[in-house]
Short mmCIF file of N, CA and C in Angstrom, two decimals:
data_model
loop_
_atom_site.label_atom_id
_atom_site.label_comp_id
_atom_site.label_asym_id
_atom_site.label_seq_id
_atom_site.Cartn_x
_atom_site.Cartn_y
_atom_site.Cartn_z
N MET A 1 110.90 95.62 94.82
CA MET A 1 110.13 96.46 93.91
C MET A 1 108.66 96.00 93.87
N LEU A 2 108.45 94.70 93.90
CA LEU A 2 107.09 94.18 93.86
C LEU A 2 106.30 94.58 95.10
N ASP A 3 107.00 94.78 96.24
CA ASP A 3 106.34 95.24 97.46
C ASP A 3 105.68 96.60 97.26
N SER A 4 106.26 97.45 96.43
CA SER A 4 105.71 98.78 96.16
C SER A 4 104.34 98.70 95.50
N PHE A 5 104.03 97.57 94.88
CA PHE A 5 102.72 97.36 94.26
C PHE A 5 101.81 96.52 95.16
N LEU A 6 102.33 95.39 95.66
CA LEU A 6 101.49 94.43 96.37
C LEU A 6 101.01 94.95 97.73
N VAL A 7 101.89 95.57 98.50
CA VAL A 7 101.49 96.07 99.82
C VAL A 7 100.41 97.15 99.68
N PRO A 8 100.61 98.19 98.84
CA PRO A 8 99.53 99.18 98.68
C PRO A 8 98.22 98.58 98.17
N THR A 9 98.31 97.61 97.27
CA THR A 9 97.09 96.97 96.76
C THR A 9 96.33 96.32 97.89
N ALA A 10 97.01 95.51 98.69
CA ALA A 10 96.35 94.79 99.78
C ALA A 10 95.82 95.74 100.85
N ILE A 11 96.62 96.71 101.23
CA ILE A 11 96.22 97.65 102.28
C ILE A 11 94.98 98.43 101.87
N VAL A 12 94.99 98.99 100.68
CA VAL A 12 93.85 99.80 100.24
C VAL A 12 92.62 98.94 99.99
N ALA A 13 92.78 97.74 99.44
CA ALA A 13 91.63 96.86 99.23
C ALA A 13 90.94 96.54 100.54
N LEU A 14 91.71 96.24 101.56
CA LEU A 14 91.12 95.95 102.87
C LEU A 14 90.52 97.21 103.51
N ALA A 15 91.26 98.31 103.46
CA ALA A 15 90.80 99.55 104.09
C ALA A 15 89.55 100.10 103.42
N GLU A 16 89.38 99.83 102.15
CA GLU A 16 88.27 100.39 101.38
C GLU A 16 86.94 99.69 101.68
N ILE A 17 86.98 98.46 102.16
CA ILE A 17 85.74 97.72 102.40
C ILE A 17 84.99 98.36 103.56
N GLY A 18 83.77 98.79 103.29
CA GLY A 18 82.96 99.48 104.28
C GLY A 18 83.21 100.97 104.33
N ASP A 19 84.10 101.47 103.48
CA ASP A 19 84.45 102.89 103.44
C ASP A 19 83.32 103.66 102.74
N LYS A 20 83.31 105.00 102.94
CA LYS A 20 82.24 105.80 102.35
C LYS A 20 82.26 105.75 100.82
N THR A 21 83.44 105.59 100.20
CA THR A 21 83.45 105.50 98.75
C THR A 21 82.84 104.19 98.26
N GLN A 22 82.91 103.15 99.09
CA GLN A 22 82.23 101.92 98.72
C GLN A 22 80.72 102.10 98.83
N LEU A 23 80.29 102.82 99.84
CA LEU A 23 78.86 103.14 99.94
C LEU A 23 78.42 104.00 98.76
N LEU A 24 79.29 104.93 98.36
CA LEU A 24 79.01 105.76 97.19
C LEU A 24 78.88 104.89 95.93
N ALA A 25 79.75 103.89 95.80
CA ALA A 25 79.68 102.98 94.65
C ALA A 25 78.33 102.25 94.63
N LEU A 26 77.85 101.86 95.81
CA LEU A 26 76.53 101.21 95.90
C LEU A 26 75.41 102.14 95.43
N ILE A 27 75.46 103.38 95.88
CA ILE A 27 74.43 104.36 95.50
C ILE A 27 74.47 104.62 93.99
N LEU A 28 75.66 104.79 93.46
CA LEU A 28 75.79 105.05 92.02
C LEU A 28 75.31 103.86 91.19
N ALA A 29 75.65 102.64 91.65
CA ALA A 29 75.22 101.44 90.93
C ALA A 29 73.70 101.32 90.95
N ALA A 30 73.09 101.62 92.09
CA ALA A 30 71.63 101.53 92.19
C ALA A 30 70.96 102.63 91.39
N ARG A 31 71.54 103.80 91.37
CA ARG A 31 70.93 104.95 90.68
C ARG A 31 71.02 104.82 89.16
N PHE A 32 72.22 104.51 88.67
CA PHE A 32 72.43 104.54 87.21
C PHE A 32 72.28 103.18 86.53
N ARG A 33 72.57 102.11 87.24
CA ARG A 33 72.51 100.75 86.67
C ARG A 33 73.33 100.63 85.38
N LYS A 34 74.46 101.35 85.35
CA LYS A 34 75.40 101.30 84.23
C LYS A 34 76.79 101.11 84.84
N PRO A 35 77.20 99.85 85.03
CA PRO A 35 78.44 99.61 85.78
C PRO A 35 79.72 100.11 85.11
N TRP A 36 79.82 100.02 83.80
CA TRP A 36 81.10 100.35 83.14
C TRP A 36 81.47 101.82 83.19
N PRO A 37 80.53 102.75 82.99
CA PRO A 37 80.90 104.16 83.18
C PRO A 37 81.25 104.48 84.64
N ILE A 38 80.60 103.80 85.57
CA ILE A 38 80.91 104.00 86.99
C ILE A 38 82.32 103.49 87.29
N ILE A 39 82.65 102.31 86.79
CA ILE A 39 83.99 101.74 87.00
C ILE A 39 85.06 102.65 86.36
N ALA A 40 84.78 103.14 85.16
CA ALA A 40 85.73 104.05 84.50
C ALA A 40 85.91 105.33 85.33
N GLY A 41 84.84 105.84 85.90
CA GLY A 41 84.92 107.02 86.75
C GLY A 41 85.73 106.75 88.01
N ILE A 42 85.58 105.56 88.59
CA ILE A 42 86.36 105.18 89.77
C ILE A 42 87.85 105.15 89.42
N ILE A 43 88.18 104.55 88.28
CA ILE A 43 89.58 104.46 87.86
C ILE A 43 90.17 105.86 87.67
N ALA A 44 89.48 106.71 86.92
CA ALA A 44 90.00 108.05 86.64
C ALA A 44 90.15 108.87 87.92
N ALA A 45 89.13 108.85 88.76
CA ALA A 45 89.17 109.63 90.01
C ALA A 45 90.27 109.14 90.94
N THR A 46 90.40 107.82 91.06
CA THR A 46 91.41 107.25 91.96
C THR A 46 92.81 107.52 91.46
N LEU A 47 93.03 107.36 90.16
CA LEU A 47 94.37 107.65 89.62
C LEU A 47 94.75 109.11 89.87
N ALA A 48 93.83 110.03 89.62
CA ALA A 48 94.12 111.45 89.82
C ALA A 48 94.36 111.75 91.30
N ASN A 49 93.49 111.27 92.16
CA ASN A 49 93.59 111.55 93.58
C ASN A 49 94.83 110.91 94.19
N HIS A 50 95.08 109.66 93.87
CA HIS A 50 96.21 108.95 94.46
C HIS A 50 97.55 109.38 93.85
N ALA A 51 97.54 109.86 92.61
CA ALA A 51 98.78 110.41 92.04
C ALA A 51 99.17 111.67 92.81
N ALA A 52 98.20 112.52 93.10
CA ALA A 52 98.49 113.72 93.89
C ALA A 52 98.95 113.35 95.30
N ALA A 53 98.25 112.40 95.92
CA ALA A 53 98.62 111.97 97.27
C ALA A 53 100.00 111.32 97.27
N GLY A 54 100.28 110.51 96.27
CA GLY A 54 101.59 109.86 96.18
C GLY A 54 102.71 110.87 95.98
N ALA A 55 102.45 111.87 95.16
CA ALA A 55 103.46 112.92 94.94
C ALA A 55 103.75 113.66 96.25
N VAL A 56 102.72 113.94 97.01
CA VAL A 56 102.91 114.59 98.31
C VAL A 56 103.72 113.69 99.24
N GLY A 57 103.39 112.41 99.27
CA GLY A 57 104.12 111.47 100.11
C GLY A 57 105.58 111.37 99.74
N ALA A 58 105.87 111.28 98.46
CA ALA A 58 107.26 111.20 98.00
C ALA A 58 108.01 112.49 98.32
N TRP A 59 107.35 113.63 98.14
CA TRP A 59 107.96 114.93 98.41
C TRP A 59 108.25 115.09 99.90
N VAL A 60 107.26 114.80 100.74
CA VAL A 60 107.44 114.92 102.19
C VAL A 60 108.52 113.96 102.67
N GLY A 61 108.54 112.75 102.11
CA GLY A 61 109.53 111.76 102.49
C GLY A 61 110.95 112.20 102.22
N SER A 62 111.14 113.10 101.28
CA SER A 62 112.49 113.56 100.94
C SER A 62 113.05 114.55 101.95
N PHE A 63 112.22 115.08 102.85
CA PHE A 63 112.67 116.06 103.83
C PHE A 63 113.21 115.45 105.12
N PHE A 64 112.95 114.19 105.34
CA PHE A 64 113.29 113.58 106.62
C PHE A 64 114.37 112.52 106.47
N SER A 65 115.12 112.31 107.54
CA SER A 65 116.07 111.21 107.57
C SER A 65 115.27 109.91 107.61
N ASP A 66 115.93 108.80 107.31
CA ASP A 66 115.23 107.51 107.34
C ASP A 66 114.62 107.23 108.71
N ALA A 67 115.37 107.51 109.76
CA ALA A 67 114.88 107.23 111.11
C ALA A 67 113.63 108.05 111.42
N VAL A 68 113.67 109.36 111.18
CA VAL A 68 112.52 110.23 111.46
C VAL A 68 111.33 109.83 110.59
N LEU A 69 111.57 109.56 109.33
CA LEU A 69 110.49 109.15 108.43
C LEU A 69 109.82 107.87 108.93
N HIS A 70 110.60 106.91 109.37
CA HIS A 70 110.01 105.65 109.85
C HIS A 70 109.22 105.86 111.14
N TRP A 71 109.68 106.76 112.02
CA TRP A 71 108.90 107.05 113.23
C TRP A 71 107.58 107.72 112.86
N ILE A 72 107.61 108.65 111.91
CA ILE A 72 106.39 109.31 111.45
C ILE A 72 105.45 108.29 110.81
N LEU A 73 106.01 107.42 109.97
CA LEU A 73 105.19 106.39 109.33
C LEU A 73 104.57 105.46 110.36
N ALA A 74 105.34 105.07 111.37
CA ALA A 74 104.82 104.18 112.41
C ALA A 74 103.61 104.81 113.11
N ALA A 75 103.76 106.07 113.49
CA ALA A 75 102.64 106.78 114.14
C ALA A 75 101.44 106.92 113.19
N SER A 76 101.72 107.23 111.94
CA SER A 76 100.64 107.40 110.96
C SER A 76 99.91 106.09 110.68
N PHE A 77 100.67 105.00 110.54
CA PHE A 77 100.04 103.70 110.31
C PHE A 77 99.21 103.27 111.52
N ALA A 78 99.72 103.52 112.73
CA ALA A 78 98.95 103.16 113.93
C ALA A 78 97.66 103.98 114.00
N ALA A 79 97.74 105.28 113.71
CA ALA A 79 96.54 106.12 113.72
C ALA A 79 95.54 105.67 112.65
N THR A 80 96.04 105.32 111.48
CA THR A 80 95.16 104.85 110.41
C THR A 80 94.51 103.52 110.78
N ALA A 81 95.26 102.67 111.49
CA ALA A 81 94.69 101.40 111.95
C ALA A 81 93.49 101.65 112.85
N LEU A 82 93.63 102.58 113.78
CA LEU A 82 92.52 102.91 114.67
C LEU A 82 91.36 103.53 113.90
N TRP A 83 91.67 104.41 112.94
CA TRP A 83 90.65 105.05 112.12
C TRP A 83 89.88 104.03 111.30
N THR A 84 90.57 102.99 110.84
CA THR A 84 89.95 101.96 110.01
C THR A 84 88.86 101.21 110.77
N LEU A 85 88.98 101.14 112.09
CA LEU A 85 87.99 100.42 112.88
C LEU A 85 86.66 101.16 112.99
N VAL A 86 86.65 102.46 112.64
CA VAL A 86 85.43 103.27 112.73
C VAL A 86 84.68 103.19 111.41
N PRO A 87 83.43 102.71 111.40
CA PRO A 87 82.68 102.62 110.15
C PRO A 87 82.41 104.01 109.56
N ASP A 88 82.46 104.08 108.23
CA ASP A 88 82.19 105.34 107.53
C ASP A 88 80.71 105.45 107.21
N LYS A 89 80.27 106.72 107.08
CA LYS A 89 78.92 107.01 106.62
C LYS A 89 79.04 107.96 105.44
N LEU A 90 78.15 107.82 104.49
CA LEU A 90 78.16 108.66 103.30
C LEU A 90 77.45 109.97 103.58
N ASP A 91 78.09 111.08 103.22
CA ASP A 91 77.48 112.39 103.39
C ASP A 91 76.38 112.58 102.35
N ASP A 92 75.31 113.28 102.74
CA ASP A 92 74.20 113.54 101.82
C ASP A 92 74.66 114.34 100.60
N GLU A 93 75.60 115.26 100.80
CA GLU A 93 76.09 116.09 99.70
C GLU A 93 76.73 115.23 98.61
N GLU A 94 77.50 114.21 99.02
CA GLU A 94 78.14 113.32 98.04
C GLU A 94 77.10 112.49 97.30
N ALA A 95 76.06 112.07 97.99
CA ALA A 95 75.00 111.29 97.34
C ALA A 95 74.20 112.16 96.37
N ASN A 96 74.02 113.43 96.67
CA ASN A 96 73.23 114.32 95.82
C ASN A 96 73.95 114.71 94.53
N THR A 97 75.25 114.55 94.46
CA THR A 97 76.00 114.87 93.24
C THR A 97 75.47 114.05 92.06
N ALA A 98 74.98 112.85 92.32
CA ALA A 98 74.51 111.96 91.27
C ALA A 98 73.33 112.53 90.49
N ARG A 99 72.60 113.45 91.08
CA ARG A 99 71.43 114.00 90.41
C ARG A 99 71.77 114.99 89.30
N LYS A 100 73.01 115.49 89.28
CA LYS A 100 73.38 116.57 88.36
C LYS A 100 74.02 116.10 87.06
N PHE A 101 74.71 114.96 87.06
CA PHE A 101 75.49 114.52 85.91
C PHE A 101 75.20 113.06 85.58
N GLY A 102 75.77 112.58 84.47
CA GLY A 102 75.65 111.18 84.11
C GLY A 102 76.56 110.31 84.97
N PRO A 103 76.57 108.99 84.72
CA PRO A 103 77.31 108.08 85.60
C PRO A 103 78.83 108.30 85.63
N PHE A 104 79.45 108.56 84.49
CA PHE A 104 80.91 108.72 84.50
C PHE A 104 81.33 109.99 85.23
N VAL A 105 80.75 111.13 84.83
CA VAL A 105 81.14 112.42 85.43
C VAL A 105 80.76 112.44 86.92
N THR A 106 79.58 111.93 87.24
CA THR A 106 79.17 111.88 88.64
C THR A 106 80.16 111.07 89.47
N THR A 107 80.53 109.89 88.95
CA THR A 107 81.48 109.03 89.68
C THR A 107 82.83 109.71 89.79
N LEU A 108 83.31 110.28 88.70
CA LEU A 108 84.60 110.97 88.71
C LEU A 108 84.64 112.06 89.78
N ILE A 109 83.65 112.92 89.78
CA ILE A 109 83.61 114.03 90.74
C ILE A 109 83.41 113.51 92.16
N ALA A 110 82.42 112.66 92.33
CA ALA A 110 82.08 112.19 93.68
C ALA A 110 83.21 111.38 94.31
N PHE A 111 83.82 110.48 93.54
CA PHE A 111 84.92 109.68 94.08
C PHE A 111 86.14 110.54 94.38
N PHE A 112 86.45 111.48 93.49
CA PHE A 112 87.61 112.33 93.73
C PHE A 112 87.41 113.13 95.03
N LEU A 113 86.23 113.74 95.19
CA LEU A 113 85.95 114.53 96.38
C LEU A 113 85.86 113.66 97.64
N ALA A 114 85.25 112.49 97.52
CA ALA A 114 85.11 111.60 98.68
C ALA A 114 86.47 111.10 99.17
N GLU A 115 87.43 110.98 98.27
CA GLU A 115 88.75 110.48 98.65
C GLU A 115 89.63 111.54 99.31
N ILE A 116 89.27 112.81 99.19
CA ILE A 116 90.09 113.86 99.79
C ILE A 116 90.03 113.72 101.31
N GLY A 117 91.18 113.48 101.91
CA GLY A 117 91.27 113.32 103.36
C GLY A 117 90.80 111.98 103.87
N ASP A 118 90.44 111.08 102.96
CA ASP A 118 89.97 109.75 103.34
C ASP A 118 91.16 108.89 103.77
N LYS A 119 90.88 107.83 104.52
CA LYS A 119 91.98 107.00 105.02
C LYS A 119 92.78 106.34 103.90
N THR A 120 92.15 106.03 102.76
CA THR A 120 92.92 105.43 101.67
C THR A 120 93.82 106.46 101.00
N GLN A 121 93.41 107.73 100.97
CA GLN A 121 94.29 108.76 100.43
C GLN A 121 95.48 108.99 101.37
N ILE A 122 95.22 109.01 102.66
CA ILE A 122 96.29 109.18 103.63
C ILE A 122 97.22 107.98 103.61
N ALA A 123 96.65 106.79 103.44
CA ALA A 123 97.49 105.59 103.30
C ALA A 123 98.38 105.70 102.07
N THR A 124 97.86 106.26 100.99
CA THR A 124 98.66 106.45 99.78
C THR A 124 99.82 107.40 100.04
N VAL A 125 99.57 108.48 100.76
CA VAL A 125 100.65 109.40 101.12
C VAL A 125 101.73 108.66 101.90
N MET A 126 101.31 107.89 102.91
CA MET A 126 102.26 107.17 103.75
C MET A 126 103.03 106.11 102.96
N LEU A 127 102.33 105.38 102.12
CA LEU A 127 102.98 104.33 101.34
C LEU A 127 103.96 104.92 100.33
N ALA A 128 103.61 106.05 99.73
CA ALA A 128 104.51 106.72 98.78
C ALA A 128 105.76 107.23 99.49
N ALA A 129 105.61 107.63 100.74
CA ALA A 129 106.78 108.06 101.51
C ALA A 129 107.68 106.88 101.87
N GLN A 130 107.09 105.70 101.97
CA GLN A 130 107.84 104.52 102.39
C GLN A 130 108.50 103.78 101.23
N TYR A 131 107.82 103.71 100.09
CA TYR A 131 108.32 102.92 98.97
C TYR A 131 108.88 103.82 97.87
N PRO A 132 110.04 103.46 97.30
CA PRO A 132 110.67 104.34 96.31
C PRO A 132 110.00 104.35 94.93
N GLU A 133 109.27 103.32 94.58
CA GLU A 133 108.64 103.24 93.25
C GLU A 133 107.25 103.86 93.29
N LEU A 134 107.21 105.19 93.18
CA LEU A 134 105.96 105.95 93.30
C LEU A 134 104.88 105.45 92.35
N TRP A 135 105.21 105.22 91.11
CA TRP A 135 104.20 104.81 90.12
C TRP A 135 103.60 103.46 90.49
N LEU A 136 104.38 102.55 91.10
CA LEU A 136 103.84 101.26 91.52
C LEU A 136 102.90 101.43 92.72
N VAL A 137 103.22 102.36 93.61
CA VAL A 137 102.34 102.64 94.75
C VAL A 137 101.00 103.16 94.24
N ILE A 138 101.04 104.10 93.31
CA ILE A 138 99.80 104.68 92.76
C ILE A 138 98.97 103.61 92.04
N ILE A 139 99.62 102.80 91.24
CA ILE A 139 98.89 101.72 90.56
C ILE A 139 98.34 100.72 91.58
N GLY A 140 99.15 100.40 92.59
CA GLY A 140 98.72 99.46 93.63
C GLY A 140 97.51 99.96 94.41
N THR A 141 97.54 101.24 94.81
CA THR A 141 96.40 101.76 95.56
C THR A 141 95.15 101.85 94.68
N THR A 142 95.35 102.13 93.41
CA THR A 142 94.22 102.17 92.48
C THR A 142 93.63 100.78 92.28
N VAL A 143 94.49 99.79 92.12
CA VAL A 143 94.01 98.40 91.98
C VAL A 143 93.29 97.98 93.26
N GLY A 144 93.82 98.38 94.41
CA GLY A 144 93.15 98.08 95.68
C GLY A 144 91.74 98.66 95.74
N MET A 145 91.60 99.91 95.26
CA MET A 145 90.28 100.53 95.20
C MET A 145 89.34 99.73 94.29
N LEU A 146 89.88 99.30 93.16
CA LEU A 146 89.05 98.54 92.21
C LEU A 146 88.66 97.18 92.78
N ILE A 147 89.58 96.52 93.47
CA ILE A 147 89.27 95.21 94.08
C ILE A 147 88.09 95.34 95.04
N ALA A 148 88.06 96.43 95.79
CA ALA A 148 86.98 96.62 96.76
C ALA A 148 85.70 97.15 96.14
N ASN A 149 85.79 98.01 95.12
CA ASN A 149 84.61 98.70 94.62
C ASN A 149 83.96 98.08 93.40
N VAL A 150 84.73 97.46 92.51
CA VAL A 150 84.12 96.89 91.30
C VAL A 150 83.09 95.81 91.62
N PRO A 151 83.38 94.88 92.55
CA PRO A 151 82.33 93.90 92.87
C PRO A 151 81.05 94.54 93.42
N VAL A 152 81.20 95.63 94.15
CA VAL A 152 80.03 96.33 94.69
C VAL A 152 79.22 96.94 93.55
N VAL A 153 79.92 97.53 92.59
CA VAL A 153 79.23 98.13 91.45
C VAL A 153 78.53 97.04 90.64
N LEU A 154 79.20 95.92 90.42
CA LEU A 154 78.63 94.86 89.60
C LEU A 154 77.51 94.09 90.31
N ALA A 155 77.65 93.88 91.60
CA ALA A 155 76.67 93.07 92.31
C ALA A 155 75.62 93.90 93.06
N GLY A 156 75.89 95.19 93.20
CA GLY A 156 74.92 96.05 93.89
C GLY A 156 74.81 95.73 95.36
N ASN A 157 73.64 95.96 95.91
CA ASN A 157 73.43 95.80 97.35
C ASN A 157 73.64 94.37 97.84
N PHE A 158 73.43 93.39 97.02
CA PHE A 158 73.54 91.99 97.45
C PHE A 158 74.90 91.70 98.06
N ALA A 159 75.96 92.09 97.38
CA ALA A 159 77.31 91.78 97.85
C ALA A 159 77.65 92.53 99.13
N ALA A 160 77.29 93.78 99.23
CA ALA A 160 77.65 94.58 100.39
C ALA A 160 76.94 94.10 101.65
N GLU A 161 75.71 93.65 101.50
CA GLU A 161 74.96 93.18 102.65
C GLU A 161 75.48 91.85 103.17
N LYS A 162 76.15 91.09 102.35
CA LYS A 162 76.64 89.76 102.73
C LYS A 162 78.04 89.79 103.31
N LEU A 163 78.78 90.90 103.16
CA LEU A 163 80.16 90.96 103.64
C LEU A 163 80.21 91.19 105.15
N PRO A 164 81.12 90.48 105.83
CA PRO A 164 81.31 90.71 107.27
C PRO A 164 82.17 91.96 107.49
N LEU A 165 81.55 93.14 107.45
CA LEU A 165 82.29 94.41 107.46
C LEU A 165 83.13 94.60 108.72
N THR A 166 82.63 94.17 109.85
CA THR A 166 83.40 94.33 111.09
C THR A 166 84.69 93.52 111.01
N LEU A 167 84.59 92.29 110.56
CA LEU A 167 85.78 91.44 110.42
C LEU A 167 86.75 92.05 109.41
N ILE A 168 86.24 92.54 108.31
CA ILE A 168 87.11 93.13 107.28
C ILE A 168 87.79 94.39 107.80
N ARG A 169 87.06 95.22 108.54
CA ARG A 169 87.69 96.42 109.13
C ARG A 169 88.79 96.02 110.10
N ARG A 170 88.55 94.95 110.88
CA ARG A 170 89.57 94.47 111.82
C ARG A 170 90.80 93.95 111.08
N LEU A 171 90.59 93.27 109.97
CA LEU A 171 91.73 92.78 109.17
C LEU A 171 92.53 93.94 108.59
N ALA A 172 91.82 94.96 108.10
CA ALA A 172 92.51 96.13 107.57
C ALA A 172 93.29 96.85 108.67
N ALA A 173 92.66 97.00 109.84
CA ALA A 173 93.35 97.64 110.97
C ALA A 173 94.58 96.83 111.36
N SER A 174 94.45 95.51 111.35
CA SER A 174 95.60 94.65 111.67
C SER A 174 96.74 94.84 110.67
N ALA A 175 96.39 94.97 109.41
CA ALA A 175 97.42 95.19 108.38
C ALA A 175 98.14 96.51 108.62
N PHE A 176 97.38 97.57 108.97
CA PHE A 176 98.02 98.85 109.27
C PHE A 176 98.88 98.76 110.53
N PHE A 177 98.43 98.00 111.53
CA PHE A 177 99.25 97.81 112.74
C PHE A 177 100.54 97.06 112.42
N VAL A 178 100.47 96.07 111.54
CA VAL A 178 101.68 95.35 111.13
C VAL A 178 102.65 96.32 110.44
N LEU A 179 102.11 97.16 109.57
CA LEU A 179 102.96 98.17 108.92
C LEU A 179 103.57 99.13 109.95
N ALA A 180 102.81 99.47 110.99
CA ALA A 180 103.34 100.33 112.05
C ALA A 180 104.48 99.65 112.78
N ILE A 181 104.33 98.37 113.06
CA ILE A 181 105.39 97.61 113.75
C ILE A 181 106.63 97.52 112.88
N VAL A 182 106.45 97.25 111.61
CA VAL A 182 107.59 97.19 110.68
C VAL A 182 108.28 98.56 110.63
N ALA A 183 107.50 99.62 110.58
CA ALA A 183 108.09 100.97 110.55
C ALA A 183 108.84 101.27 111.84
N VAL A 184 108.33 100.82 113.00
CA VAL A 184 109.04 101.01 114.27
C VAL A 184 110.37 100.27 114.23
N TYR A 185 110.35 99.04 113.74
CA TYR A 185 111.59 98.25 113.64
C TYR A 185 112.61 98.95 112.73
N LYS A 186 112.13 99.43 111.58
CA LYS A 186 113.03 100.14 110.66
C LYS A 186 113.55 101.44 111.28
N ALA A 187 112.70 102.13 112.04
CA ALA A 187 113.13 103.35 112.72
C ALA A 187 114.20 103.04 113.74
N MET A 188 114.02 101.96 114.47
CA MET A 188 115.02 101.55 115.47
C MET A 188 116.34 101.16 114.80
N GLN A 189 116.23 100.49 113.65
CA GLN A 189 117.45 100.14 112.88
C GLN A 189 118.16 101.40 112.41
N SER A 190 117.39 102.32 111.83
CA SER A 190 117.97 103.57 111.31
C SER A 190 118.58 104.42 112.41
N SER A 191 118.01 104.33 113.61
CA SER A 191 118.51 105.10 114.75
C SER A 191 119.71 104.42 115.41
N GLY A 192 120.00 103.18 115.00
CA GLY A 192 121.12 102.44 115.57
C GLY A 192 120.79 101.75 116.88
N TRP A 193 119.49 101.59 117.18
CA TRP A 193 119.07 100.95 118.42
C TRP A 193 119.02 99.44 118.30
N VAL A 194 118.95 98.93 117.08
CA VAL A 194 118.88 97.48 116.85
C VAL A 194 120.01 97.07 115.95
#
């Protein structure tokens, strides 16, 4: 049961470093200089986005046999590992949202929209399909987002410039590859090959 929380937390925390939402957190911190409304917006947006993603993952997971689901998860984790190696860039449209609202609403809207189709949202779908405790997956992925983004909001540009982003992306990709290997092993077990 604890795996349903710890694995999503670690995976999303690693995957989020250098992600466009982390860049968005930097922009919001520099623009508003009010960390607590920004952090509250990150929490609200992530919970809403990842709850929807987790629900989709749990729903989709119910349609497949264990073997098929594990093969799909293995392929998805491997693809996400490769995607994690590609650095993200922040879209101008997401950065411009900050000009219209205050720090909380801007963060809520911008983070929710930035997470749609993002690798951490897709990871949430995959993790929810893999782990039976949906609420722990959602809390874990949200905590992972906070682990990666709160220090950026609090420390601003200083912290982001000092992080070895290439190394961190490689670590996150490695974690997704490990999950892919575990999913392949479970698929082989479910198929009766091992």
